[in-house]
Amino acid sequence: MKIKKADFVKSAVYEKDYPEQLDKMEFAFVGRSNVGKSSLINSLTSRLKLARTSKTPGRTQLINYFLINDEFYIVDLPGYGFAKVPKEMKKQWGQTMERYIASKRKKLVFVLLDIRRVPSDEDIEMLEWLEYNDMDYKIIFTKIDKLSNNERAKQLKAIKTRLVFDNEDVFFHSSLTNKGRDEILNFMEEKLNN
């Protein structure tokens, strides 16, 4: 799939504020703060500043909707697991995310995991919660350019002590080199055409 057009539509917290549902599936991106959600969205759309990136974790606090090729949405969800925010704010972000995931919108959730880190309890909880809610999801390992092939193999072994998956069932992506972008876009296209 080629993304020719990508526009920010709106930010929302409550379902009543979500943009009107389109007849196509939407793709939501979720993961820990600073896992690279905005960078991934910018890589997929080939737009450097479509989604705001920041060195400061916890910047995305709302649900951000981007209209792609005038036919479907990419949805940037708030990051989780950022320690330096008040408990009350964390709780609100969690509720914002839960509302979206529990909504009846036709969606696939991409769960982003930093390949350099063994999944946290919060990552595992997110995956279990998606499973429990019978949600369609896929894992994307981000920041793969930060490790050599050797380090990556070692790290995947460590990750598999917490998470069961086959390498063919997950995606690997680098926002720096755009490695893995085409595979993700092709998968999205397949989903849209089903």
Coordinates of N, CA and C in Angstrom, one line a residue:
M1 N 0.8 -1.2 0.0 CA 0.0 0.0 0.0 C 0.9 1.2 0.0
K2 N 0.5 2.2 -0.8 CA 1.2 3.5 -0.8 C 0.3 4.5 0.0
I3 N 0.9 5.2 0.9 CA 0.1 6.3 1.6 C 0.4 7.6 0.9
K4 N -0.6 8.1 0.2 CA -0.4 9.3 -0.6 C -0.8 10.5 0.2
K5 N -1.7 10.3 1.1 CA -2.3 11.4 1.8 C -2.5 11.1 3.3
A6 N -2.1 11.9 4.2 CA -2.3 11.7 5.6 C -2.5 13.0 6.3
D7 N -3.7 13.1 7.0 CA -4.0 14.4 7.6 C -4.5 14.1 9.1
F8 N -4.0 15.0 9.9 CA -4.5 15.0 11.3 C -5.9 15.4 11.3
V9 N -6.8 14.7 12.0 CA -8.2 15.0 12.0 C -8.6 15.7 13.3
K10 N -8.4 15.0 14.4 CA -8.7 15.5 15.7 C -8.2 14.7 16.8
S11 N -8.2 15.3 18.0 CA -7.8 14.6 19.2 C -9.1 14.4 20.0
A12 N -9.2 13.3 20.7 CA -10.4 13.0 21.5 C -10.1 12.3 22.8
V13 N -11.0 12.3 23.7 CA -10.9 11.6 25.0 C -12.1 10.6 25.1
Y14 N -13.3 11.2 24.8 CA -14.5 10.4 24.9 C -15.0 9.9 23.6
E15 N -15.8 8.8 23.6 CA -16.3 8.2 22.4 C -17.1 9.2 21.6
K16 N -17.9 10.0 22.3 CA -18.8 11.0 21.5 C -17.9 12.0 20.7
D17 N -16.7 12.1 21.0 CA -15.8 13.0 20.3 C -15.0 12.4 19.2
Y18 N -15.1 11.0 19.1 CA -14.3 10.4 18.0 C -14.9 10.8 16.7
P19 N -14.0 10.9 15.6 CA -14.6 11.2 14.3 C -15.6 10.2 13.9
E20 N -16.4 10.6 12.9 CA -17.4 9.6 12.4 C -16.7 8.4 11.9
Q21 N -17.3 7.2 12.2 CA -16.7 6.0 11.8 C -16.8 5.8 10.3
L22 N -15.7 5.3 9.7 CA -15.7 5.0 8.3 C -16.0 3.6 8.1
D23 N -16.2 3.1 6.8 CA -16.6 1.7 6.6 C -15.4 0.8 6.6
K24 N -14.2 1.4 6.7 CA -13.0 0.6 6.7 C -12.5 0.4 8.2
M25 N -11.7 -0.7 8.3 CA -11.0 -0.9 9.6 C -10.1 0.3 10.0
E26 N -9.9 0.6 11.3 CA -8.9 1.5 11.6 C -7.8 0.8 12.4
F27 N -6.6 1.4 12.4 CA -5.4 0.8 13.0 C -4.9 1.7 14.1
A28 N -5.0 1.1 15.3 CA -4.6 1.8 16.5 C -3.2 1.4 17.0
F29 N -2.4 2.3 17.4 CA -1.0 2.1 17.9 C -0.9 2.3 19.4
V30 N -0.5 1.3 20.1 CA -0.4 1.5 21.6 C 1.0 0.9 22.1
G31 N 1.4 1.4 23.2 CA 2.7 0.9 23.7 C 3.2 1.9 24.8
R32 N 4.2 1.4 25.5 CA 4.8 2.2 26.6 C 5.2 3.6 26.0
S33 N 5.2 4.6 27.0 CA 5.7 5.9 26.6 C 7.1 5.8 26.0
N34 N 7.4 6.5 25.0 CA 8.7 6.6 24.3 C 9.1 5.3 23.5
V35 N 8.1 4.5 23.2 CA 8.4 3.2 22.5 C 8.5 3.5 21.0
G36 N 8.1 4.7 20.6 CA 8.2 5.1 19.2 C 6.9 5.1 18.3
K37 N 5.8 5.3 19.0 CA 4.5 5.3 18.3 C 4.4 6.4 17.2
S38 N 4.7 7.6 17.7 CA 4.6 8.7 16.7 C 5.6 8.6 15.6
S39 N 6.8 8.1 15.9 CA 7.9 7.9 14.9 C 7.5 6.9 13.9
L40 N 6.8 5.8 14.4 CA 6.3 4.7 13.5 C 5.3 5.3 12.5
I41 N 4.3 6.1 13.1 CA 3.3 6.6 12.3 C 3.9 7.6 11.2
N42 N 4.8 8.4 11.6 CA 5.5 9.2 10.6 C 6.3 8.4 9.6
S43 N 6.8 7.3 10.0 CA 7.5 6.5 9.0 C 6.6 5.8 8.0
L44 N 5.4 5.3 8.5 CA 4.5 4.7 7.7 C 3.9 5.7 6.6
T45 N 3.7 6.9 7.1 CA 3.0 7.9 6.2 C 4.0 8.7 5.4
S46 N 5.3 8.5 5.7 CA 6.4 9.2 5.0 C 6.2 10.7 5.3
R47 N 5.7 11.1 6.4 CA 5.6 12.5 6.8 C 6.3 12.7 8.1
L48 N 7.4 13.4 8.1 CA 8.2 13.6 9.3 C 7.6 14.2 10.5
K49 N 6.6 15.0 10.3 CA 6.0 15.7 11.5 C 4.5 15.5 11.6
L50 N 4.0 14.5 11.0 CA 2.5 14.2 11.1 C 2.1 14.0 12.6
A51 N 2.7 13.0 13.2 CA 2.5 12.8 14.6 C 3.6 13.4 15.4
R52 N 3.3 14.1 16.4 CA 4.4 14.8 17.2 C 5.2 13.9 18.0
T53 N 6.5 13.9 17.7 CA 7.4 13.1 18.5 C 8.1 14.0 19.6
S54 N 8.6 13.3 20.6 CA 9.2 14.0 21.7 C 10.2 13.1 22.4
K55 N 11.2 13.7 22.9 CA 12.2 13.0 23.7 C 11.6 12.7 25.1
T56 N 10.6 13.6 25.5 CA 10.0 13.4 26.8 C 8.8 12.4 26.7
P57 N 8.9 11.3 27.5 CA 7.9 10.3 27.5 C 6.5 10.9 28.0
G58 N 5.4 10.4 27.5 CA 4.1 10.8 28.0 C 3.6 12.0 27.3
R59 N 4.1 12.3 26.1 CA 3.6 13.5 25.4 C 2.1 13.3 24.8
T60 N 1.9 12.0 24.3 CA 0.6 11.8 23.8 C -0.4 11.5 24.9
Q61 N -1.3 12.4 25.2 CA -2.2 12.2 26.3 C -3.7 12.0 25.8
L62 N -3.9 12.3 24.5 CA -5.2 12.1 24.0 C -5.1 11.1 22.9
I63 N -6.3 10.7 22.4 CA -6.4 9.8 21.2 C -6.3 10.7 20.0
N64 N -5.3 10.5 19.1 CA -5.1 11.3 18.0 C -5.5 10.5 16.7
Y65 N -6.4 11.1 15.9 CA -6.8 10.5 14.7 C -6.2 11.1 13.5
F66 N -5.7 10.2 12.6 CA -5.1 10.7 11.3 C -5.9 10.0 10.2
L67 N -6.4 10.7 9.2 CA -7.1 10.2 8.1 C -6.1 9.9 7.0
I68 N -6.1 8.6 6.5 CA -5.1 8.1 5.6 C -5.8 7.9 4.2
N69 N -5.3 8.5 3.1 CA -5.8 8.3 1.8 C -7.3 8.5 1.7
D70 N -7.8 9.4 2.6 CA -9.3 9.6 2.6 C -10.1 8.4 2.8
E71 N -9.5 7.3 3.3 CA -10.3 6.1 3.4 C -10.3 5.4 4.8
F72 N -9.3 5.6 5.6 CA -9.2 4.9 6.9 C -8.4 5.7 7.9
Y73 N -8.6 5.4 9.2 CA -7.9 6.1 10.2 C -6.7 5.3 10.8
I74 N -5.6 6.0 11.1 CA -4.6 5.6 12.0 C -4.8 6.3 13.3
V75 N -4.8 5.6 14.4 CA -5.1 6.1 15.7 C -3.9 6.0 16.6
D76 N -3.5 7.1 17.2 CA -2.3 7.1 18.1 C -2.9 7.2 19.5
L77 N -2.7 6.2 20.3 CA -3.2 6.1 21.6 C -2.2 6.6 22.6
P78 N -2.6 7.1 23.8 CA -1.6 7.5 24.8 C -0.7 6.4 25.2
G79 N 0.6 6.8 25.5 CA 1.5 5.8 26.0 C 1.2 5.4 27.4
Y80 N 1.6 4.2 27.9 CA 1.4 3.8 29.3 C 2.8 3.6 29.9
G81 N 2.8 3.5 31.2 CA 4.0 3.1 31.9 C 5.0 4.2 32.2
F82 N 4.6 5.5 32.1 CA 5.5 6.5 32.3 C 5.4 6.9 33.8
A83 N 6.5 6.8 34.5 CA 6.5 6.9 36.0 C 6.3 8.4 36.4
K84 N 6.8 9.4 35.7 CA 6.8 10.7 36.2 C 5.5 11.5 36.0
V85 N 4.4 10.8 36.0 CA 3.1 11.6 36.0 C 2.3 11.2 37.2
P86 N 1.5 12.1 37.7 CA 0.6 11.8 38.9 C -0.3 10.6 38.6
K87 N -0.5 9.8 39.7 CA -1.3 8.6 39.6 C -2.7 8.9 38.9
E88 N -3.3 10.1 39.3 CA -4.6 10.4 38.7 C -4.6 10.6 37.2
M89 N -3.5 11.2 36.7 CA -3.3 11.4 35.3 C -3.2 10.1 34.6
K90 N -2.3 9.2 35.2 CA -2.1 7.8 34.6 C -3.5 7.1 34.5
K91 N -4.3 7.3 35.5 CA -5.6 6.6 35.6 C -6.5 7.1 34.4
Q92 N -6.4 8.4 34.2 CA -7.2 9.0 33.1 C -6.8 8.5 31.8
W93 N -5.4 8.5 31.6 CA -4.9 8.0 30.3 C -5.4 6.5 30.0
G94 N -5.3 5.7 31.1 CA -5.8 4.3 31.0 C -7.2 4.2 30.6
Q95 N -8.0 5.1 31.3 CA -9.5 5.1 30.9 C -9.7 5.5 29.5
T96 N -9.0 6.5 29.1 CA -9.1 7.0 27.7 C -8.8 5.9 26.7
M97 N -7.7 5.1 27.0 CA -7.3 4.0 26.1 C -8.4 2.9 26.2
E98 N -8.8 2.5 27.4 CA -9.8 1.5 27.6 C -11.1 1.7 26.8
R99 N -11.5 3.0 26.9 CA -12.8 3.4 26.2 C -12.6 3.1 24.7
Y100 N -11.5 3.5 24.2 CA -11.3 3.3 22.8 C -11.3 1.9 22.4
I101 N -10.5 1.1 23.1 CA -10.3 -0.3 22.8 C -11.6 -1.1 23.0
A102 N -12.4 -0.7 24.0 CA -13.7 -1.3 24.2 C -14.8 -0.9 23.3
S103 N -14.5 0.2 22.5 CA -15.6 0.8 21.6 C -15.9 -0.2 20.5
K104 N -17.0 -0.1 19.9 CA -17.4 -1.0 18.8 C -16.8 -0.7 17.5
R105 N -15.9 0.2 17.4 CA -15.3 0.6 16.1 C -14.5 -0.6 15.6
K106 N -14.5 -0.8 14.3 CA -13.8 -1.9 13.7 C -12.3 -1.6 13.7
K107 N -11.5 -2.3 14.4 CA -10.1 -1.9 14.6 C -9.1 -3.1 14.7
L108 N -7.9 -2.8 14.4 CA -6.8 -3.7 14.7 C -5.8 -2.9 15.6
V109 N -5.3 -3.5 16.6 CA -4.4 -2.8 17.5 C -3.0 -3.3 17.3
F110 N -2.1 -2.4 17.0 CA -0.7 -2.7 16.9 C -0.1 -2.4 18.3
V111 N 0.5 -3.4 18.9 CA 1.2 -3.2 20.2 C 2.6 -3.0 20.0
L112 N 3.2 -1.9 20.3 CA 4.6 -1.6 20.1 C 5.4 -2.0 21.3
L113 N 6.5 -2.7 21.0 CA 7.4 -3.1 22.1 C 8.8 -2.7 21.7
D114 N 9.6 -2.1 22.5 CA 11.0 -1.7 22.3 C 11.8 -3.0 22.3
I115 N 12.5 -3.3 21.2 CA 13.2 -4.6 21.1 C 14.3 -4.7 22.2
R116 N 14.8 -3.5 22.7 CA 15.9 -3.5 23.6 C 15.5 -3.8 25.0
R117 N 14.2 -3.9 25.3 CA 13.7 -4.2 26.6 C 12.8 -5.5 26.7
V118 N 13.0 -6.2 27.8 CA 12.1 -7.3 28.0 C 10.7 -6.7 28.4
P119 N 9.6 -7.2 27.8 CA 8.3 -6.6 28.1 C 8.0 -6.5 29.6
S120 N 7.5 -5.3 29.9 CA 7.2 -5.0 31.3 C 5.9 -5.6 31.7
D121 N 5.6 -5.6 33.0 CA 4.3 -6.1 33.5 C 3.1 -5.4 32.7
E122 N 3.3 -4.1 32.5 CA 2.3 -3.3 31.8 C 2.1 -3.8 30.4
D123 N 3.2 -4.1 29.7 CA 3.1 -4.6 28.3 C 2.3 -5.9 28.3
I124 N 2.7 -6.8 29.3 CA 2.0 -8.1 29.4 C 0.5 -7.9 29.7
E125 N 0.2 -7.0 30.6 CA -1.2 -6.7 31.0 C -2.0 -6.2 29.7
M126 N -1.3 -5.4 28.9 CA -2.0 -4.9 27.7 C -2.3 -6.0 26.8
L127 N -1.4 -6.9 26.6 CA -1.6 -8.0 25.7 C -2.7 -9.0 26.2
E128 N -2.6 -9.2 27.5 CA -3.6 -10.1 28.1 C -5.0 -9.4 28.1
W129 N -5.1 -8.1 28.2 CA -6.3 -7.4 28.2 C -6.9 -7.5 26.8
L130 N -6.1 -7.3 25.7 CA -6.5 -7.4 24.3 C -7.0 -8.9 24.1
E131 N -6.3 -9.8 24.6 CA -6.7 -11.2 24.4 C -8.1 -11.5 25.1
Y132 N -8.2 -11.0 26.3 CA -9.4 -11.1 27.1 C -10.6 -10.5 26.4
N133 N -10.4 -9.4 25.8 CA -11.4 -8.7 25.0 C -11.6 -9.1 23.6
D134 N -10.9 -10.2 23.3 CA -10.9 -10.8 21.9 C -10.6 -9.8 20.8
M135 N -9.6 -9.0 21.1 CA -9.3 -7.9 20.1 C -8.3 -8.5 19.1
D136 N -8.4 -8.0 17.9 CA -7.4 -8.3 16.8 C -6.2 -7.5 17.1
Y137 N -5.0 -8.1 17.3 CA -3.8 -7.3 17.5 C -2.6 -7.9 16.9
K138 N -1.6 -7.1 16.7 CA -0.3 -7.5 16.2 C 0.8 -6.8 16.9
I139 N 1.9 -7.5 17.2 CA 3.1 -6.9 17.9 C 4.1 -6.3 16.9
I140 N 4.6 -5.1 17.1 CA 5.6 -4.5 16.3 C 6.8 -4.3 17.3
F141 N 8.0 -4.8 17.0 CA 9.2 -4.5 17.8 C 9.8 -3.3 17.1
T142 N 10.0 -2.2 17.9 CA 10.6 -1.0 17.4 C 12.0 -0.9 17.7
K143 N 12.7 0.1 17.1 CA 14.1 0.5 17.4 C 15.0 -0.6 17.1
I144 N 14.8 -1.4 16.0 CA 15.6 -2.5 15.7 C 17.0 -2.1 15.2
D145 N 17.1 -0.8 14.8 CA 18.4 -0.3 14.3 C 19.4 -0.2 15.5
K146 N 18.9 -0.2 16.7 CA 19.8 0.1 17.9 C 20.5 -1.2 18.3
L147 N 20.2 -2.3 17.7 CA 20.9 -3.6 18.0 C 21.5 -4.2 16.8
S148 N 22.6 -4.9 17.0 CA 23.2 -5.7 15.9 C 22.4 -7.0 15.7
N149 N 22.6 -7.7 14.6 CA 21.8 -8.9 14.4 C 22.1 -9.9 15.6
N150 N 23.3 -10.0 16.0 CA 23.7 -10.8 17.1 C 23.0 -10.4 18.4
E151 N 23.0 -9.1 18.7 CA 22.3 -8.6 19.9 C 20.8 -8.9 19.8
R152 N 20.3 -8.7 18.6 CA 18.8 -8.9 18.4 C 18.4 -10.3 18.7
A153 N 19.2 -11.3 18.2 CA 18.9 -12.7 18.5 C 18.9 -13.0 20.0
K154 N 19.9 -12.4 20.7 CA 20.1 -12.6 22.1 C 18.9 -12.0 22.9
Q155 N 18.5 -10.8 22.4 CA 17.4 -10.1 23.1 C 16.1 -10.8 22.8
L156 N 15.9 -11.3 21.6 CA 14.6 -12.0 21.4 C 14.5 -13.2 22.3
K157 N 15.6 -13.9 22.5 CA 15.6 -15.0 23.5 C 15.1 -14.6 24.8
A158 N 15.7 -13.4 25.3 CA 15.3 -12.9 26.6 C 13.8 -12.5 26.6
I159 N 13.3 -11.9 25.5 CA 11.9 -11.5 25.4 C 11.0 -12.7 25.5
K160 N 11.5 -13.8 24.9 CA 10.6 -15.0 24.8 C 10.5 -15.7 26.1
T161 N 11.3 -15.2 27.2 CA 11.1 -15.8 28.5 C 9.8 -15.2 29.1
R162 N 9.3 -14.1 28.5 CA 8.1 -13.5 29.0 C 6.9 -13.6 28.1
L163 N 7.2 -13.8 26.8 CA 6.2 -13.7 25.8 C 6.4 -14.8 24.8
V164 N 5.2 -15.5 24.4 CA 5.3 -16.5 23.4 C 4.9 -16.0 22.1
F165 N 5.8 -16.1 21.1 CA 5.4 -15.7 19.7 C 6.4 -16.4 18.8
D166 N 6.0 -16.4 17.5 CA 6.9 -16.8 16.4 C 7.4 -15.6 15.7
N167 N 8.6 -15.5 15.3 CA 9.1 -14.3 14.6 C 8.3 -13.9 13.4
E168 N 7.7 -15.0 12.7 CA 6.9 -14.7 11.5 C 5.6 -14.0 11.9
D169 N 5.2 -14.1 13.1 CA 3.9 -13.5 13.5 C 4.0 -12.1 14.0
V170 N 5.2 -11.5 14.1 CA 5.4 -10.2 14.6 C 6.1 -9.3 13.5
F171 N 6.1 -8.0 13.7 CA 6.9 -7.1 12.8 C 8.1 -6.5 13.5
F172 N 9.1 -6.2 12.7 CA 10.2 -5.5 13.2 C 10.4 -4.2 12.5
H173 N 10.6 -3.1 13.2 CA 10.6 -1.8 12.5 C 11.7 -0.9 13.0
S174 N 12.2 -0.1 12.1 CA 13.2 1.0 12.5 C 12.7 2.3 11.8
S175 N 12.4 3.3 12.7 CA 12.0 4.6 12.1 C 13.1 5.3 11.5
L176 N 14.3 4.9 11.9 CA 15.5 5.5 11.3 C 15.8 5.1 9.9
T177 N 15.7 3.8 9.6 CA 16.0 3.3 8.3 C 14.7 2.9 7.5
N178 N 13.5 2.9 8.2 CA 12.2 2.5 7.6 C 12.2 1.0 7.3
K179 N 13.1 0.3 7.9 CA 13.1 -1.2 7.7 C 11.8 -1.7 8.3
G180 N 11.2 -2.6 7.6 CA 9.9 -3.2 8.2 C 8.7 -2.4 7.8
R181 N 8.8 -1.2 7.2 CA 7.7 -0.4 6.9 C 6.8 -1.0 5.8
D182 N 7.4 -1.5 4.8 CA 6.6 -2.1 3.7 C 5.8 -3.3 4.2
E183 N 6.4 -4.2 5.0 CA 5.7 -5.3 5.6 C 4.5 -4.9 6.3
I184 N 4.6 -3.9 7.2 CA 3.5 -3.4 8.0 C 2.4 -2.8 7.0
L185 N 2.8 -2.0 6.1 CA 1.8 -1.4 5.1 C 1.1 -2.5 4.3
N186 N 1.8 -3.5 3.9 CA 1.2 -4.6 3.1 C 0.2 -5.4 4.0
F187 N 0.6 -5.6 5.2 CA -0.4 -6.2 6.1 C -1.6 -5.4 6.3
M188 N -1.5 -4.1 6.5 CA -2.6 -3.2 6.7 C -3.5 -3.2 5.4
E189 N -2.9 -3.2 4.3 CA -3.6 -3.3 3.0 C -4.5 -4.6 2.9
E190 N -3.8 -5.7 3.3 CA -4.6 -7.0 3.3 C -5.8 -6.9 4.2
K191 N -5.6 -6.3 5.4 CA -6.7 -6.2 6.4 C -7.8 -5.3 5.8
L192 N -7.4 -4.2 5.2 CA -8.4 -3.3 4.6 C -9.3 -4.0 3.5
N193 N -8.6 -4.9 2.8 CA -9.3 -5.5 1.7 C -10.1 -6.8 2.0
N194 N -10.0 -7.2 3.3 CA -10.7 -8.4 3.7 C -12.2 -8.1 4.0

